[in-house]
PDB file of C-alpha atoms in Angstrom:
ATOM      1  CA  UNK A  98       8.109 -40.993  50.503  1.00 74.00           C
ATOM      2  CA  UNK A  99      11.732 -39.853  50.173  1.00 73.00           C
ATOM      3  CA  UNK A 100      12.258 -42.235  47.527  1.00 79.00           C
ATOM      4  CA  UNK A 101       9.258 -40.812  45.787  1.00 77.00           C
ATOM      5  CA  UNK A 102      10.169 -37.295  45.640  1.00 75.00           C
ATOM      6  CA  UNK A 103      13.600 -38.374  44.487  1.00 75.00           C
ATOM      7  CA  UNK A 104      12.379 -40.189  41.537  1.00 77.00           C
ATOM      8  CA  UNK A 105      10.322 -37.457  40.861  1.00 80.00           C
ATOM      9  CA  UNK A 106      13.206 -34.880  41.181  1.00 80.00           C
ATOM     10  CA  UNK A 107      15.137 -37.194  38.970  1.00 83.00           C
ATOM     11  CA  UNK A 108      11.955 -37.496  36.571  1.00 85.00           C
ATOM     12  CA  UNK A 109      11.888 -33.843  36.396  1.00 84.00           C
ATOM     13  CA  UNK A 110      15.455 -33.388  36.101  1.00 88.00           C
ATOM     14  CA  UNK A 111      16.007 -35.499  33.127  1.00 86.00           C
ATOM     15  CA  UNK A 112      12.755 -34.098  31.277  1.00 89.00           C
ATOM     16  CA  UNK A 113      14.785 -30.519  32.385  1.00 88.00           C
ATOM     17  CA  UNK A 114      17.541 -31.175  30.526  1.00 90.00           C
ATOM     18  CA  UNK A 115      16.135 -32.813  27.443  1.00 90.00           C
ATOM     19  CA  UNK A 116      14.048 -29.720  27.056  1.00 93.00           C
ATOM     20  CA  UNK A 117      18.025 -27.497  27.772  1.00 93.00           C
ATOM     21  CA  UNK A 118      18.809 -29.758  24.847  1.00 95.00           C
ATOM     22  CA  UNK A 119      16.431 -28.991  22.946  1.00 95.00           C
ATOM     23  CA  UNK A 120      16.496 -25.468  23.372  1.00 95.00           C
ATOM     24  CA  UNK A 121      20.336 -25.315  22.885  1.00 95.00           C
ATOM     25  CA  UNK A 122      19.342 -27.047  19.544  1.00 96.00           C
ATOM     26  CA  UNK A 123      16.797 -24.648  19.114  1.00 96.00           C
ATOM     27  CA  UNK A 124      19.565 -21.559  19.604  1.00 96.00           C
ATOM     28  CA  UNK A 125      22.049 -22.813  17.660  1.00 96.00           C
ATOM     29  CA  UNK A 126      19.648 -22.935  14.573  1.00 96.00           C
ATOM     30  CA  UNK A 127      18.333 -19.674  15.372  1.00 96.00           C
ATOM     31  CA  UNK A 128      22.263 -18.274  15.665  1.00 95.00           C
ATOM     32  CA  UNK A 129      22.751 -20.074  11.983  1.00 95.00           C
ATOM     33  CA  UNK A 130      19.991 -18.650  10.502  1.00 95.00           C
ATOM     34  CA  UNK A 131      20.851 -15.321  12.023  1.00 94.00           C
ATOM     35  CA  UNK A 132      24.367 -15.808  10.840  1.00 92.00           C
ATOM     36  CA  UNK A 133      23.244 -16.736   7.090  1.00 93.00           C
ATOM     37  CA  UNK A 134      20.802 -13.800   7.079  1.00 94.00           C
ATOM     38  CA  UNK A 135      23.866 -11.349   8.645  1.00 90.00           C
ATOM     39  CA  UNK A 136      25.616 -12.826   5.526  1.00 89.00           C
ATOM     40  CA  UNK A 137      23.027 -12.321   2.768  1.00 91.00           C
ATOM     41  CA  UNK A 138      22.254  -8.763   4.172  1.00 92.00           C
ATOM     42  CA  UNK A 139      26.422  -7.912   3.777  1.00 88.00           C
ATOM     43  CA  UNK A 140      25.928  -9.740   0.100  1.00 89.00           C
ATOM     44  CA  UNK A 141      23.105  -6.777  -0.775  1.00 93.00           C
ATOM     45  CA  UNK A 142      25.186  -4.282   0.617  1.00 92.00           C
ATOM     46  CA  UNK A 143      27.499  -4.492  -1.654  1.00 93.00           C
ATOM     47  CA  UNK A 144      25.057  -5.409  -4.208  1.00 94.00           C
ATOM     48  CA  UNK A 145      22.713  -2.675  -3.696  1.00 96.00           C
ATOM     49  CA  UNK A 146      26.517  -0.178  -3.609  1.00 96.00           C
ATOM     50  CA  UNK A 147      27.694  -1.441  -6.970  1.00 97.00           C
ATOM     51  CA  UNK A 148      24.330  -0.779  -8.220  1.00 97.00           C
ATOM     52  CA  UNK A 149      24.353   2.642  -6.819  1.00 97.00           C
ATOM     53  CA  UNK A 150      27.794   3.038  -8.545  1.00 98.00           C
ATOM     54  CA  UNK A 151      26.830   1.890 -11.781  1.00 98.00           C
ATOM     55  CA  UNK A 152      23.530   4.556 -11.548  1.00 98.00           C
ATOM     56  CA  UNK A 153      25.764   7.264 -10.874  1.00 98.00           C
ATOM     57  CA  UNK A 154      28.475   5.701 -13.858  1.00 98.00           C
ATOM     58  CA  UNK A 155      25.032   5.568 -16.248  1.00 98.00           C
ATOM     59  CA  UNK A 156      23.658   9.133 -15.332  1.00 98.00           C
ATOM     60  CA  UNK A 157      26.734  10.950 -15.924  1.00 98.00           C
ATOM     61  CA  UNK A 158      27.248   9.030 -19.072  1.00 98.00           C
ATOM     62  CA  UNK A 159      24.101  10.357 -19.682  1.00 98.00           C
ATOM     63  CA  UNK A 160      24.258  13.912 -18.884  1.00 97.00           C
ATOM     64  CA  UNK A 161      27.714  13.745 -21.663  1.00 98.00           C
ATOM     65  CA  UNK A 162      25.615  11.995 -24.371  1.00 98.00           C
ATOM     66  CA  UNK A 163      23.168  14.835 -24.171  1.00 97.00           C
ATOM     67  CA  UNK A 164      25.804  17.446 -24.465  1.00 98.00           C
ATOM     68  CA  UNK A 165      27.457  15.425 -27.582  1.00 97.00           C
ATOM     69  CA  UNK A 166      23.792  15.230 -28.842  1.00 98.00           C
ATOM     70  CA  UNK A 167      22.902  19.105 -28.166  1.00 97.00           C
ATOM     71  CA  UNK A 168      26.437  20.140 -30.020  1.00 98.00           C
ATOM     72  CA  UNK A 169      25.697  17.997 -32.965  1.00 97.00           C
ATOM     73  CA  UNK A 170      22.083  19.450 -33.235  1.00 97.00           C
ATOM     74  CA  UNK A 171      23.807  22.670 -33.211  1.00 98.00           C
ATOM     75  CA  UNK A 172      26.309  21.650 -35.780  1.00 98.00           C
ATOM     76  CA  UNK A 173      23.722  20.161 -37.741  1.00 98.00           C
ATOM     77  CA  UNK A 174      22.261  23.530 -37.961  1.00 98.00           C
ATOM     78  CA  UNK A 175      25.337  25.530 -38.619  1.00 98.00           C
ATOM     79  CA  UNK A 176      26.006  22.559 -41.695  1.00 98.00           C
ATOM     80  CA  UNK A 177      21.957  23.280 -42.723  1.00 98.00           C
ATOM     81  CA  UNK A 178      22.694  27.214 -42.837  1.00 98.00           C
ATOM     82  CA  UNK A 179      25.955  26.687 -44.982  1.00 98.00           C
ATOM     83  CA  UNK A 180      24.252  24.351 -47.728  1.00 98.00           C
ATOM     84  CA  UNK A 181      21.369  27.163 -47.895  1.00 98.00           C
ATOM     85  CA  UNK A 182      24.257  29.961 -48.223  1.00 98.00           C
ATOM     86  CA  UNK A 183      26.089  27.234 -50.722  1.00 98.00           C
ATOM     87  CA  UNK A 184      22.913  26.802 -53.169  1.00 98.00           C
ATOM     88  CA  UNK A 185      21.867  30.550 -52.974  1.00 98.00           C
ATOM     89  CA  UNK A 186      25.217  31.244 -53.793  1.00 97.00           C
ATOM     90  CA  UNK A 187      25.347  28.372 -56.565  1.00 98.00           C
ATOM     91  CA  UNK A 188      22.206  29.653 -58.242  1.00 98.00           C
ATOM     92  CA  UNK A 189      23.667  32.868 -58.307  1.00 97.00           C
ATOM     93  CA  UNK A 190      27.209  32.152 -60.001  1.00 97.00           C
ATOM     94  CA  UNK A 191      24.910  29.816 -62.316  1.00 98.00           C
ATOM     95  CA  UNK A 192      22.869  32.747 -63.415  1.00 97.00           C
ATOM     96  CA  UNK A 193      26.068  35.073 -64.092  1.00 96.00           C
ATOM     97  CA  UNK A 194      27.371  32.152 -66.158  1.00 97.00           C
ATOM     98  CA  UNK A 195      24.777  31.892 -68.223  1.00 96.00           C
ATOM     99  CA  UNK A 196      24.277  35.550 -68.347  1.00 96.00           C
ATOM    100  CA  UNK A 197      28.318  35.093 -69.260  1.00 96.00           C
ATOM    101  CA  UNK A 198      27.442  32.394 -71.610  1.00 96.00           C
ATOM    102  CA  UNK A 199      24.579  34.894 -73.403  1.00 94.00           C
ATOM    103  CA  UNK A 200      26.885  37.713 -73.661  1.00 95.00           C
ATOM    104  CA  UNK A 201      29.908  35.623 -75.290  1.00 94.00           C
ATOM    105  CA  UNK A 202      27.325  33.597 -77.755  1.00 93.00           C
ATOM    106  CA  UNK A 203      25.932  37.212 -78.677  1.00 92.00           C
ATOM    107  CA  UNK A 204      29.542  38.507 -79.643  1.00 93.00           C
ATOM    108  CA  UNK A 205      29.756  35.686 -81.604  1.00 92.00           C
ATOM    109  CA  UNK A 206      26.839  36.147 -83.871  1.00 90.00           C
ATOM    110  CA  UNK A 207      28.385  39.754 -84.279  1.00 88.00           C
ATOM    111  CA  UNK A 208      31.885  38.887 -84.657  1.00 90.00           C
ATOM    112  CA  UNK A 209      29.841  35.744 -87.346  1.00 85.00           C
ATOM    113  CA  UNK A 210      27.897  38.976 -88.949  1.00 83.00           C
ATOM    114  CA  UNK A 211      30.864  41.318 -89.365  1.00 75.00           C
TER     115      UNK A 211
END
């Protein structure tokens, strides 16, 4: 009877520590998984940060282009107001040169009479 319950103690003890085996096994998977996935996560921390950076990098390039685009709109229609003032002006010094141009042919047909 003693020799029974030994070799069951010893049956249970080596079926014990094959299952401690496999669950160190087991653990030391699990802590190389966890360690890979502790990895990957500091990976898309820094990722996800130089992303964040190059948002911030993008938006205030952004925010300049629309000044630079506002300034030229307004230049654009400082330039627009200047070419109106040019050809009003234009048309004007056109008609006093013909005017000019009437007056001289007119004292020539007198000074061509006389």
């Amino acid at each position: 009877m003693l020799e029974d319950d030994l070799y069951k103690a010893e049956s249970n003890s080596d079926t014990y520590e094959a299952k401690v085996k496999e669950l160190e096994i087991e653990v030391t998977s699990i802590n190389n998984i966890l360690k890979k996935m502790e990895a990957a996560e500091g990976l898309q921390t820094e990722r996800e940060e130089k992303l964040e950076e190059n948002i911030r990098v993008l938006e205030q390039t952004k925010s300049e282009l629309s000044i630079r685009a506002e300034n030229a709109e307004r230049q654009i229609q400082v330039l627009e107001e200047n070419i109106l003032k040019l050809e009003t002006d234009l048309e004007k010094e056109q008609e006093a040169h013909n005017s000019t141009k009437d007056e001289l042919a007119a004292v020539n047909a007198e000074i061509d009479d006389i």
